[in-house]
Tab-separated table of C-alpha atoms and ligand atoms in Angstrom:
chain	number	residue	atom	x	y	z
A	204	UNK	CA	1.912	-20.163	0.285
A	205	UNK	CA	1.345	-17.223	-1.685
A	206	UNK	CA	1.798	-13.047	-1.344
A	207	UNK	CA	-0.851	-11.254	-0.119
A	208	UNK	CA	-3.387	-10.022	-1.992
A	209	UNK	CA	-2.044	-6.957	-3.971
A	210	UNK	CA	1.815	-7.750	-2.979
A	211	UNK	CA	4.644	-8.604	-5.600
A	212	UNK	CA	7.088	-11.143	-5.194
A	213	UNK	CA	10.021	-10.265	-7.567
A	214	UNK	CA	11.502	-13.038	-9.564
A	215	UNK	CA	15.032	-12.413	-11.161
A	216	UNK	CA	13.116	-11.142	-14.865
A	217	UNK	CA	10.906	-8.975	-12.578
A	218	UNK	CA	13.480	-7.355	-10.720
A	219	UNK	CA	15.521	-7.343	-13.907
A	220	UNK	CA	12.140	-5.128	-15.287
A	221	UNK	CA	12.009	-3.111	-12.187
A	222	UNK	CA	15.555	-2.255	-12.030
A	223	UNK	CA	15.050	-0.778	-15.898
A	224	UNK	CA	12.671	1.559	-14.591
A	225	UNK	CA	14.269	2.973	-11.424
A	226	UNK	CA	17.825	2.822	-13.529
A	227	UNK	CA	16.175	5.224	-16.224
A	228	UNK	CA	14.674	7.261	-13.476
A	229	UNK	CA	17.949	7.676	-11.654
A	230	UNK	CA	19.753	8.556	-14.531
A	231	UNK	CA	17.260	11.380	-16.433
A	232	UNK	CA	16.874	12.829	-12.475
A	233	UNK	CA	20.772	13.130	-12.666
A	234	UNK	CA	20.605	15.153	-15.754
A	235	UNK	CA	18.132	17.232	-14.277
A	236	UNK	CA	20.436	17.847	-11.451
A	237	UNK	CA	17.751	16.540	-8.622
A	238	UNK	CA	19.695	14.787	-5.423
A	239	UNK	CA	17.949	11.766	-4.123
A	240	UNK	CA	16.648	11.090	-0.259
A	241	UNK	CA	14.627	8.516	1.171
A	242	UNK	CA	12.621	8.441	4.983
A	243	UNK	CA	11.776	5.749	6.944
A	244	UNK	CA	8.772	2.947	5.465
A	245	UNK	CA	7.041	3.031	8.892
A	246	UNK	CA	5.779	6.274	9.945
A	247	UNK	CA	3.282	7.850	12.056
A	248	UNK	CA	-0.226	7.682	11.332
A	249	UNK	CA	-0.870	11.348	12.520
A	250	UNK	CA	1.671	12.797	10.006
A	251	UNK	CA	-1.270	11.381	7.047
A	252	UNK	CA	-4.552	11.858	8.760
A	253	UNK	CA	-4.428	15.999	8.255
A	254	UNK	CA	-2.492	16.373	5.357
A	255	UNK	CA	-3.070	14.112	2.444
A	256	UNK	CA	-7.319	13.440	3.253
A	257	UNK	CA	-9.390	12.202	0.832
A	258	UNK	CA	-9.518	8.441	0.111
A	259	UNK	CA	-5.798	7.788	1.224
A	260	UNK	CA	-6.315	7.848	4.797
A	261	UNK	CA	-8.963	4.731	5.304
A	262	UNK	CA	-6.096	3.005	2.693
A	263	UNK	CA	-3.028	2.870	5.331
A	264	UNK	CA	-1.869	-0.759	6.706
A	265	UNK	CA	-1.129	0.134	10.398
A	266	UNK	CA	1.940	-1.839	11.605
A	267	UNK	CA	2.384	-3.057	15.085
A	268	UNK	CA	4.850	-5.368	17.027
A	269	UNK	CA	3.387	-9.210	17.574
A	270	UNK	CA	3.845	-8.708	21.327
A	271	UNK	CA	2.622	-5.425	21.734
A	272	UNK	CA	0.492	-4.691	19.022
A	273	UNK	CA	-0.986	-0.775	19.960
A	274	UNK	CA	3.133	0.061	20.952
A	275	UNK	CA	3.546	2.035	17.466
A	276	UNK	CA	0.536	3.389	15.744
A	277	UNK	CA	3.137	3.563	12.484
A	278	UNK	CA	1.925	3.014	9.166
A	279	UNK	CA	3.204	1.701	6.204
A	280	UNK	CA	3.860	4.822	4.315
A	281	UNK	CA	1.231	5.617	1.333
A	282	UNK	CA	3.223	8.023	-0.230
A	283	UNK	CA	5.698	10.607	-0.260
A	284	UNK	CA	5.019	14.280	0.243
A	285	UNK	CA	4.385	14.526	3.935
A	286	UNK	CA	7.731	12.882	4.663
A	287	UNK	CA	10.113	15.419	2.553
A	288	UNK	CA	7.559	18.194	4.267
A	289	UNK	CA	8.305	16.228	7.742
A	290	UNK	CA	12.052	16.312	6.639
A	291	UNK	CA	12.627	19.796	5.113
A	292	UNK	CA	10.499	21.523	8.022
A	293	UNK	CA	13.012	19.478	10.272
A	294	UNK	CA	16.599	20.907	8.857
A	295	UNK	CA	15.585	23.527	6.281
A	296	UNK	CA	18.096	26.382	7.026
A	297	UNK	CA	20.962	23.525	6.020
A	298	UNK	CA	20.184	23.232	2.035
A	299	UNK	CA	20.150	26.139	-0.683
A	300	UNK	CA	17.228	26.813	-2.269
A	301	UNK	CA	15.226	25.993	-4.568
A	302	UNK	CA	16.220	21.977	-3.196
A	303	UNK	CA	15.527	20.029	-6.370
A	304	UNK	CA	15.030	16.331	-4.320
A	305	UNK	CA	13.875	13.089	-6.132
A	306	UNK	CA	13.167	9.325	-4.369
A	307	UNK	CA	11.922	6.030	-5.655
A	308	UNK	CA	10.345	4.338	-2.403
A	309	UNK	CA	7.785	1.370	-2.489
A	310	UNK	CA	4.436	2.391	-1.040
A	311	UNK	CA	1.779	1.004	0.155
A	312	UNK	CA	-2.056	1.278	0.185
A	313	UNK	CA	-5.090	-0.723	0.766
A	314	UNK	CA	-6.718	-0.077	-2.581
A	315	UNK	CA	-9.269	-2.405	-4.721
A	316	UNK	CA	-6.764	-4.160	-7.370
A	317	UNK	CA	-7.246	-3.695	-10.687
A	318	UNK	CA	-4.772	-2.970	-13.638
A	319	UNK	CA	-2.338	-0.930	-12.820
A	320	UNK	CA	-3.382	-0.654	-9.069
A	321	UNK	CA	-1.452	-3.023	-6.821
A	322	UNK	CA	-1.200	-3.001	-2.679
A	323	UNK	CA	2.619	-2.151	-2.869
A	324	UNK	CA	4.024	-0.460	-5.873
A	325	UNK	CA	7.105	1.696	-6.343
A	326	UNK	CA	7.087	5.537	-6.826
A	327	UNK	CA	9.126	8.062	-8.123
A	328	UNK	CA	8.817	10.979	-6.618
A	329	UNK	CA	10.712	14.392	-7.940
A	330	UNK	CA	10.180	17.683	-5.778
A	331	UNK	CA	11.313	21.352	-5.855
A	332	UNK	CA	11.399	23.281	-2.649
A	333	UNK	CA	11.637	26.969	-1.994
A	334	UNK	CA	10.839	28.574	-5.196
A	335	UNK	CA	7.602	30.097	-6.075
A	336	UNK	CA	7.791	30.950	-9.946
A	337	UNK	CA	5.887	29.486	-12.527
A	338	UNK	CA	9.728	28.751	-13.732
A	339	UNK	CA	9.844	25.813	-10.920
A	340	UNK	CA	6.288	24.186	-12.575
A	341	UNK	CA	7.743	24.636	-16.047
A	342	UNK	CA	11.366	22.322	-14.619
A	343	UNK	CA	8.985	20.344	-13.155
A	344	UNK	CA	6.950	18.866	-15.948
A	345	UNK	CA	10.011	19.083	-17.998
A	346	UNK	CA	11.559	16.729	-15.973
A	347	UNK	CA	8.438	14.656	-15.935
A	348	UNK	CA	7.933	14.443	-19.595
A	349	UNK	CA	11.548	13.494	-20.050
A	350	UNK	CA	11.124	10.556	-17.322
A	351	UNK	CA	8.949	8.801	-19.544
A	352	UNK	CA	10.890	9.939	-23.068
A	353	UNK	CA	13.892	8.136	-21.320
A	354	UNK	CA	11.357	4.201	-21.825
A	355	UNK	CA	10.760	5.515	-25.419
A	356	UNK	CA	7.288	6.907	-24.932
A	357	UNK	CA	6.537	9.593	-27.383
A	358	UNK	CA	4.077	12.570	-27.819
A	359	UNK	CA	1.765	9.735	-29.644
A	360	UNK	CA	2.001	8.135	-26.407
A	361	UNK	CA	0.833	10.316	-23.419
A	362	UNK	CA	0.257	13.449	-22.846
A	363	UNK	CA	0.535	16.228	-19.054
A	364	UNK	CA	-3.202	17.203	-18.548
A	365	UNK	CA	-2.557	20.781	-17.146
A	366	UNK	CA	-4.902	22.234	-14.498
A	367	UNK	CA	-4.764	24.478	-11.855
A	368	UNK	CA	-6.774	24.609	-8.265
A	369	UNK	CA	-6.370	28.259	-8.422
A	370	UNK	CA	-8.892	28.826	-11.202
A	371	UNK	CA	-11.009	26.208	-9.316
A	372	UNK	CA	-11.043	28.106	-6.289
A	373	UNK	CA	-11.826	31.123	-8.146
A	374	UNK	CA	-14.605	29.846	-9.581
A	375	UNK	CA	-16.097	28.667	-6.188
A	376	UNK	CA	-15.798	31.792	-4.422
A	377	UNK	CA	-16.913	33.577	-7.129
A	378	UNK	CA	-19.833	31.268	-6.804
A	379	UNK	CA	-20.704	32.281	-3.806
A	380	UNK	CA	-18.735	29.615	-2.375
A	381	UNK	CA	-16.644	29.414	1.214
A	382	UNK	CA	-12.879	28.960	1.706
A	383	UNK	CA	-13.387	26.272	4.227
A	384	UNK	CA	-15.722	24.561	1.488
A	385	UNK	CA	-13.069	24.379	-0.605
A	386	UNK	CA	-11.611	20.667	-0.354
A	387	UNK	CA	-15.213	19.247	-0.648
A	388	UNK	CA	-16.107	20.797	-3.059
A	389	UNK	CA	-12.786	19.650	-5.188
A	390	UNK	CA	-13.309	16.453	-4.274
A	391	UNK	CA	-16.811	16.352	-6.133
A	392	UNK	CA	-14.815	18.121	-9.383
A	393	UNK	CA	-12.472	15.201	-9.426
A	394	UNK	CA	-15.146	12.639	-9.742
A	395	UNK	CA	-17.426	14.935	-12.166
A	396	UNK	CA	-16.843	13.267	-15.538
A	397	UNK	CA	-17.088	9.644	-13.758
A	398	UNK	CA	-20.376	10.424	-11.596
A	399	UNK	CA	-23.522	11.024	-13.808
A	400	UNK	CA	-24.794	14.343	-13.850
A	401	UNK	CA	-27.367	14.005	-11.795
A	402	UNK	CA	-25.638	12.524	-9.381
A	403	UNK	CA	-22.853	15.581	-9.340
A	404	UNK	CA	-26.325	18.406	-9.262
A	405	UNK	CA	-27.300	16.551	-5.792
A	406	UNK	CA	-23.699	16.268	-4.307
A	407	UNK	CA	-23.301	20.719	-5.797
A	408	UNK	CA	-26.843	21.844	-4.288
A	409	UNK	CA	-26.036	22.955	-0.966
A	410	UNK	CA	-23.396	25.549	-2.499
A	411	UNK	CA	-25.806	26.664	-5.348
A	412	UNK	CA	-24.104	25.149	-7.976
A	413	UNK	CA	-25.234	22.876	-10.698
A	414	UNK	CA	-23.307	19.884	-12.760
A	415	UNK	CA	-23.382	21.938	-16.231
A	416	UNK	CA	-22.229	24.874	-14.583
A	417	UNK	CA	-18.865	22.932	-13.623
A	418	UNK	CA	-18.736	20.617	-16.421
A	419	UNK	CA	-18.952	23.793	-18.536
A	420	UNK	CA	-16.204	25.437	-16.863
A	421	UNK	CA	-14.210	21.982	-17.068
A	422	UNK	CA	-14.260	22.026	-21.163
A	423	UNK	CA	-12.694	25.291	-21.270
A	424	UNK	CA	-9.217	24.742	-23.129
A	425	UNK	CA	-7.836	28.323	-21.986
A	426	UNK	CA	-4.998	28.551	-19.766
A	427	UNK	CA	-5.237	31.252	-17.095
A	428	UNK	CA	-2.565	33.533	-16.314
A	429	UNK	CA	-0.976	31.192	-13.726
A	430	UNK	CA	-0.444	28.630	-16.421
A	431	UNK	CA	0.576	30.582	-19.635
A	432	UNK	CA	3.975	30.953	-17.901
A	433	UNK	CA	4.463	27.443	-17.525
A	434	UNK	CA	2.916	26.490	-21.236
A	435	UNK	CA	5.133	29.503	-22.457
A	436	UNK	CA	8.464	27.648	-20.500
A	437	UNK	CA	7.669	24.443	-21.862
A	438	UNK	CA	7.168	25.272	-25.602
A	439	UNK	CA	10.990	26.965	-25.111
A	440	UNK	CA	12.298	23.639	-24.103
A	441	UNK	CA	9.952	22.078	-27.468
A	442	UNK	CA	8.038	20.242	-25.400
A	443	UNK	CA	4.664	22.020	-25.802
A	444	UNK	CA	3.261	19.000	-27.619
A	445	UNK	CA	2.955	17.474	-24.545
A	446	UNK	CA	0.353	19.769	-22.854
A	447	UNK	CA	-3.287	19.556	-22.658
A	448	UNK	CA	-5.506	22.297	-20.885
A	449	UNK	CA	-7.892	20.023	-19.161
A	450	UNK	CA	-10.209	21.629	-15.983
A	451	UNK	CA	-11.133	17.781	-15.496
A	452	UNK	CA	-7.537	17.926	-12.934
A	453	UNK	CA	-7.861	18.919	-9.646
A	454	UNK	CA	-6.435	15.572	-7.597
A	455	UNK	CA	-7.360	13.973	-5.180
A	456	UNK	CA	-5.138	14.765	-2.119
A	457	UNK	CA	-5.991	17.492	0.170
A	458	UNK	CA	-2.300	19.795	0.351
A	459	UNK	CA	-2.408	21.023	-3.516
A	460	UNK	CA	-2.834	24.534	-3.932
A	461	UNK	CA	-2.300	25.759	-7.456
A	462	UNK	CA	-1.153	24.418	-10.718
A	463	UNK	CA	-1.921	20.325	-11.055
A	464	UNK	CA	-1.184	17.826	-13.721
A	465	UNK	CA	-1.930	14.419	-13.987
A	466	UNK	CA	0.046	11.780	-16.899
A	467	UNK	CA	-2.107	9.732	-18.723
A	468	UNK	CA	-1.354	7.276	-22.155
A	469	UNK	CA	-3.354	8.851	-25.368
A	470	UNK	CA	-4.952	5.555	-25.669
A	471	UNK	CA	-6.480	5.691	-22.354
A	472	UNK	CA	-6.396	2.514	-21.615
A	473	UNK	CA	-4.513	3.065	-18.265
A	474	UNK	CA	-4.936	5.150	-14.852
A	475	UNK	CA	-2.840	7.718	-14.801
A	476	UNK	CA	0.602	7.353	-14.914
A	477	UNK	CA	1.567	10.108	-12.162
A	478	UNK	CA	-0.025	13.131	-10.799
A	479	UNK	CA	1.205	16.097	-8.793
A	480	UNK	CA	0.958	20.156	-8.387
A	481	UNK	CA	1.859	22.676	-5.753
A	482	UNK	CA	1.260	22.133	-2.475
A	483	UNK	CA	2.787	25.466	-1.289
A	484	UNK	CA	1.042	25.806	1.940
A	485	UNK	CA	1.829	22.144	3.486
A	486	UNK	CA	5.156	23.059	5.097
A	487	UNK	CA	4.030	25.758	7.017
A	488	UNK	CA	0.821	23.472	8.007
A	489	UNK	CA	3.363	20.776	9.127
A	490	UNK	CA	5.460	23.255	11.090
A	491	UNK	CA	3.159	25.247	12.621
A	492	UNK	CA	3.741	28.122	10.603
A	493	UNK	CA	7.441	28.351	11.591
A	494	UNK	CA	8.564	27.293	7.583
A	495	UNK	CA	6.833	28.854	5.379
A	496	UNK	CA	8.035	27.806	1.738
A	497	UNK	CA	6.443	27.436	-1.716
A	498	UNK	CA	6.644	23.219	-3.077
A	499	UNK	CA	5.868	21.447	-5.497
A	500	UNK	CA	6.072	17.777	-7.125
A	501	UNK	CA	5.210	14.867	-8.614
A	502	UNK	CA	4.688	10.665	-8.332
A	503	UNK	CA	5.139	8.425	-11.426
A	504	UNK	CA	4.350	4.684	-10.366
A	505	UNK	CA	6.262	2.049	-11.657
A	506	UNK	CA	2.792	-0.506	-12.225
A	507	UNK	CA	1.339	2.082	-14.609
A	508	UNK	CA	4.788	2.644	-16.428
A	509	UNK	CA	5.674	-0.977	-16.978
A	510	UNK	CA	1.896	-1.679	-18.449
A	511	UNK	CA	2.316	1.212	-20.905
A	512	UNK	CA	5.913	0.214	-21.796
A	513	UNK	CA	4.050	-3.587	-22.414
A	514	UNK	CA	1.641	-1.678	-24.854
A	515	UNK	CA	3.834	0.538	-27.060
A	516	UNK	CA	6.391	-1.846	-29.042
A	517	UNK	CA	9.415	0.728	-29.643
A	518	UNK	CA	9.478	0.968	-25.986
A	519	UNK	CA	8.753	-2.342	-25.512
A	520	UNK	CA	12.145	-3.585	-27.684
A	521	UNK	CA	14.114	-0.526	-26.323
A	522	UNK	CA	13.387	-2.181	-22.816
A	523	UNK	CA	13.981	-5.842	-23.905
A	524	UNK	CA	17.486	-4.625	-25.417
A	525	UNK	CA	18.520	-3.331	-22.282
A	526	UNK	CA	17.623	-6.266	-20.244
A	527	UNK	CA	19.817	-8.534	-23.059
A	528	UNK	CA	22.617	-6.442	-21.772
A	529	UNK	CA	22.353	-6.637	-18.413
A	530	UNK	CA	22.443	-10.334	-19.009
A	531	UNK	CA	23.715	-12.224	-16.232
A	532	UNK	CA	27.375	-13.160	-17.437
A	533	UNK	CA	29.351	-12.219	-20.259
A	534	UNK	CA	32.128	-14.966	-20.321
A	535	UNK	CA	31.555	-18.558	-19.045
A	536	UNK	CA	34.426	-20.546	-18.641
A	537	UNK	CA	34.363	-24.120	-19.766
A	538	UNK	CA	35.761	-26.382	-17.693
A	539	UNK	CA	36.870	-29.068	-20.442
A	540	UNK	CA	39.502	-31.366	-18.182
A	541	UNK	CA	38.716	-31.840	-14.748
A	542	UNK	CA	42.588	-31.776	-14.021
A	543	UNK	CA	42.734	-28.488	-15.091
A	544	UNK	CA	39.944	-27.050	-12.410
A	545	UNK	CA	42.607	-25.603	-10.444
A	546	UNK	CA	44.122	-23.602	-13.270
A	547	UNK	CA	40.067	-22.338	-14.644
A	548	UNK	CA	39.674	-21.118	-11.056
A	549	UNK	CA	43.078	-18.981	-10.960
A	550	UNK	CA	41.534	-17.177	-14.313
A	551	UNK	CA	38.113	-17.179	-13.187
A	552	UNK	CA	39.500	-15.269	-10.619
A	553	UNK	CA	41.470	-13.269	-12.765
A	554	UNK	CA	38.806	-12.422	-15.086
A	555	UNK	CA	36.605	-11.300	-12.083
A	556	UNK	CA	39.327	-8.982	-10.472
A	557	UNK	CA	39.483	-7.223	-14.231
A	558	UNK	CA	35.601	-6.540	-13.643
A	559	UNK	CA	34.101	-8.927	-15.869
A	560	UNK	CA	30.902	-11.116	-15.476
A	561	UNK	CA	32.514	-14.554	-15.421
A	562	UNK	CA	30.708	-17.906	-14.245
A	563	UNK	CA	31.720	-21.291	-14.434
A	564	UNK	CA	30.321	-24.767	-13.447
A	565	UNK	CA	30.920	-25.698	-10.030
A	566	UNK	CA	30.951	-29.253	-10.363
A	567	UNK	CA	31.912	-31.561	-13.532
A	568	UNK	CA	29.870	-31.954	-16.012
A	569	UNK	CA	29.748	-32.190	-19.622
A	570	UNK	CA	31.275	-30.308	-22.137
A	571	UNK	CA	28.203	-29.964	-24.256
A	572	UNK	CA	26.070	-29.063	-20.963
A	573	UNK	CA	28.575	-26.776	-20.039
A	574	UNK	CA	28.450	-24.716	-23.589
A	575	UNK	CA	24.211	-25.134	-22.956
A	576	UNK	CA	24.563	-23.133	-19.990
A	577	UNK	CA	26.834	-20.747	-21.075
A	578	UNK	CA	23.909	-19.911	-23.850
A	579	UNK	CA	21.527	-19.969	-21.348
A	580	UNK	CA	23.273	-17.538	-19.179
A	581	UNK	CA	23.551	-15.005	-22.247
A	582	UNK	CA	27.769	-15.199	-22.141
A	583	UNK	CA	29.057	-14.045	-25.543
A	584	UNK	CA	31.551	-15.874	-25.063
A	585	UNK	CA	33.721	-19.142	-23.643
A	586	UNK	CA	36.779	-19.727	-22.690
A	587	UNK	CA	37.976	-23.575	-22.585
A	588	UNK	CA	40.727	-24.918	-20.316
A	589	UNK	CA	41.587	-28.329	-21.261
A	590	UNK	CA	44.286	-29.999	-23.552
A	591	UNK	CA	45.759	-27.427	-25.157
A	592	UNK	CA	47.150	-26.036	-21.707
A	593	UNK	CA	49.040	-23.270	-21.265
A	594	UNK	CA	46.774	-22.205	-23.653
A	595	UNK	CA	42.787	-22.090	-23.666
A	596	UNK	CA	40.567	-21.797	-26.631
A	597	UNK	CA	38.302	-18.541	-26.421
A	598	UNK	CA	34.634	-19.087	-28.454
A	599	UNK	CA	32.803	-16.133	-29.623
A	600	UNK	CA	29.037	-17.642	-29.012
A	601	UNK	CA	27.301	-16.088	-31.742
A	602	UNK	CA	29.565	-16.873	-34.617
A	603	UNK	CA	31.087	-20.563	-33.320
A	604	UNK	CA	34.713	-18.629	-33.656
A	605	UNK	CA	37.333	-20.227	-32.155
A	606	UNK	CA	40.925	-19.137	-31.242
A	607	UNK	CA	43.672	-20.361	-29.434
A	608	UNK	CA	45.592	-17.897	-26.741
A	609	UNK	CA	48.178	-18.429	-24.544
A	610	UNK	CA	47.171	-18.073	-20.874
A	611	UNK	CA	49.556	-14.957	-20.434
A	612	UNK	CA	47.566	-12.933	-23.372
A	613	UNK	CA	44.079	-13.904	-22.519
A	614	UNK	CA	43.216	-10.464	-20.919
A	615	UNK	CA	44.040	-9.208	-24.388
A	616	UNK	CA	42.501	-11.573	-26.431
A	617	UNK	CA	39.677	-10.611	-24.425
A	618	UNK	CA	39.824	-6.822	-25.177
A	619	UNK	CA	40.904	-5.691	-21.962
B	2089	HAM	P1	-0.890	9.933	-6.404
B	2089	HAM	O1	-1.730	10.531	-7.500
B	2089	HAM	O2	-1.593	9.329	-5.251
B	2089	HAM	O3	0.098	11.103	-5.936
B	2089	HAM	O4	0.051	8.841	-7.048
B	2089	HAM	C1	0.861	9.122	-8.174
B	2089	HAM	C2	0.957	7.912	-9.083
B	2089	HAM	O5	1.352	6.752	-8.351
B	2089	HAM	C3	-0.369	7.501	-9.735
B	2089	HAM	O6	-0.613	8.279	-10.884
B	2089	HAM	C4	-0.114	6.027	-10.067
B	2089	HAM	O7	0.645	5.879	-11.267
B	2089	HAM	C5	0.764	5.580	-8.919
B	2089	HAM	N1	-0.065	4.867	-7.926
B	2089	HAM	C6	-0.808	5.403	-6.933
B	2089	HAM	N2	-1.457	4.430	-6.257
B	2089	HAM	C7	-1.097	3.243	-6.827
B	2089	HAM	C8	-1.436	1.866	-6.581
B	2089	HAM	N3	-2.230	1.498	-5.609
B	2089	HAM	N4	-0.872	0.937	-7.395
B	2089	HAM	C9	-0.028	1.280	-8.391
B	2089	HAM	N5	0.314	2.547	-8.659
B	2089	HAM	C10	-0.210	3.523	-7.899
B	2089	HAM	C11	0.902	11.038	-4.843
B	2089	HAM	O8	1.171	10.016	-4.265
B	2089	HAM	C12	1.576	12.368	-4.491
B	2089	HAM	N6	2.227	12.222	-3.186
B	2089	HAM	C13	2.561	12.758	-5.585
B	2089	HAM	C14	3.309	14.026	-5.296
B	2089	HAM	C15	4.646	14.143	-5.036
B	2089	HAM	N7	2.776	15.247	-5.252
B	2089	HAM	C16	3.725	16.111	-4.953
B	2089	HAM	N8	4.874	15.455	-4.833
């Protein structure tokens, strides 16, 4: 039997590769001083339906118990954002603001597979609640850019398109446009340069718009005043490089309100890599008004990131080194007389209380077969009980080195 369609099963090496990612993505969020959360992975269907819209909401696996399927009416969540709204809503008086939260959950949506789209994938998601400067967006895509500088990835690599829903939403009212409109008529931006034109002048004619009027707009390179701020706090931090002006942004969910960025590679050969924005209107909207604070945030998926981190080599050997040391031992011990067991277990034990990675055959076997797995397990090195008793013969695996040690100074001999 096989996974689902869409659904991983993680072998040791994929874990191994998974683990990589959310390691570096706990430890840059550290430096960034962001404290993680997580929510449940069932929730309600009701808490989606409003507030993300767009395609997400046909894409949710309802869950259900065997005996009473219609009990729950949870999904499987699809993303993030209306949880830590759900949460922060729920208890905000008890954390100082601005709350600088990050999470790396597993999601879930029905989507069409392709590269780089998967049924379940794993998201990190990095939000900052309660402040409303253009200070908060500039920390923000900091923090992003760094999360993929941590696998390697350089300016030559990717790059933050930088948009903003505002200057959308200016343009459409200034167009003769209506608020309420407003969401539709995003939704036909974000699929602009993918529809042809013709196809985008049919979708605009009922608001009196045409395709060349917003492609036009969409080619502009020139921040507006909402984003100079945030260009101006990134090139301080010397990570201007990063930043493209590009109109072609506005996302696809339904709670952004003013500056958006996606991630994509400069090769485009991948979707994007994350996407977020402010969505400073979506607390109040999930607490009726009773919390009103400014958000915003991103998600980086982990399918995306590993593909790119396939395709650029530096990153690509900077991962594979780290997975050589997280090998799965680092000192076999060889059991070379079967007398002796009795005394390899006592160090074994030893060794293990001392906090190294020790392993050891369970059963007899050969000493050749024993120093084969010992290779195969990546141990640097092995330590042989056998004649020599009360002393054991520690190998250094790479260079065939051998020395003798007495039992008493093997912790030593062993750099401890
Ligand atoms: P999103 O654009 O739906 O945003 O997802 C962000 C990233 O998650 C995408 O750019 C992609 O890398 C990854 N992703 C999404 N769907 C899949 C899939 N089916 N398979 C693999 N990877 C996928 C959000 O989810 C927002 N809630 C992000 C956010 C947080 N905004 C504010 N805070």
């Amino acid at each position: 039997m096989q996974t689902l369609p869409g659904f991983r099963d993680f072998y040791p090496d994929d874990c191994a590769r998974r683990n990589y990612i959310l390691t570096k993505w706990r430890e840059v969020a550290r430096r960034y001083g962001f404290v993680e959360y997580d929510g449940p992975v069932v929730e309600s269907m009701a808490l989606y339906e409003k507030k993300s819209g767009g395609e997400l909401v046909g894409q949710m696996f309802t869950v259900g118990a065997t005996a009473d399927p219609g009990s729950l009416k949870g999904v499987l969540r699809p993303e993030m954002t209306p949880t830590l709204a759900r949460m922060v809503t729920a208890r905000e008086r008890d954390f100082k603001k601005p709350m600088k939260w990050f999470c790396v959950p597993n999601f879930f949506r029905h989507e069409r597979q392709g590269r780089g789209r998967l049924r379940e994938f794993y998201q990190l998601n990095c939000d900052i609640v309660g402040e409303p400067t253009p200070a908060a967006d500039a920390e923000l895509i900091a923090i992003l850019i760094d999360m993929l500088r941590a696998f390697g990835l350089t300016e030559a690599d990717f790059a933050v398109r930088l948009s903003s829903r505002t200057a959308w939403q200016q343009f459409f009212i200034q167009s003769g446009g209506k608020p309420e409109d407003e969401y539709e008529f995003f939704q036909i931006v974000d699929k602009a340069e993918r529809n042809p034109p013709e196809k985008t002048d049919e979708l605009l004619r009922k608001f009196n718009l045409t395709a060349q009027a917003v492609l036009d707009f969409m080619r502009s390179k020139t921040p507006t005043a909402e984003l100079v701020p945030v260009v101006e706090g990134l090139n301080a931090r010397g990570l201007g490089g990063f930043i493209d002006i590009d109109y072609a942004i506005v996302r696809g969910l339904a709670y952004y309100t003013g500056v958006v960025f996606e991630v994509f590679d400069r090769s485009k050969n991948e979707r994007a890599l994350a996407g977020g924005g402010r969505y400073d209107k979506l607390l109040s909207l999930m607490s009726d008004g009773k919390v009103d604070l400014p958000a915003l945030g991103f998600g980086m998926g982990d399918v995306v990131l590993a593909n790119l981190i396939d395709d650029v080599p530096a990153a690509a050997a900077q991962r594979d080194a780290w997975l050589k040391q997280e090998r799965a031992c680092d000192i076999y011990v060889v059991v070379a007389k079967e007398e002796r067991r009795s005394d390899a277990l006592a160090l074994v034990q030893q060794l293990r209380d001392a906090g190294q990675r020790v392993d050891f055959p369970l059963t007899a076997a050969k000493v050749g077969k024993q120093f084969q797995t010992a290779e195969l397990l990546g141990a640097t090195r092995a330590v042989l009980v056998g004649d020599e008793w009360p002393q054991v013969k520690v190998k250094t695996l790479a260079t065939r080195e051998e020395i003798l040690v007495p039992i008493g100074e093997i912790k030593t001999a062993l750099g401890q």
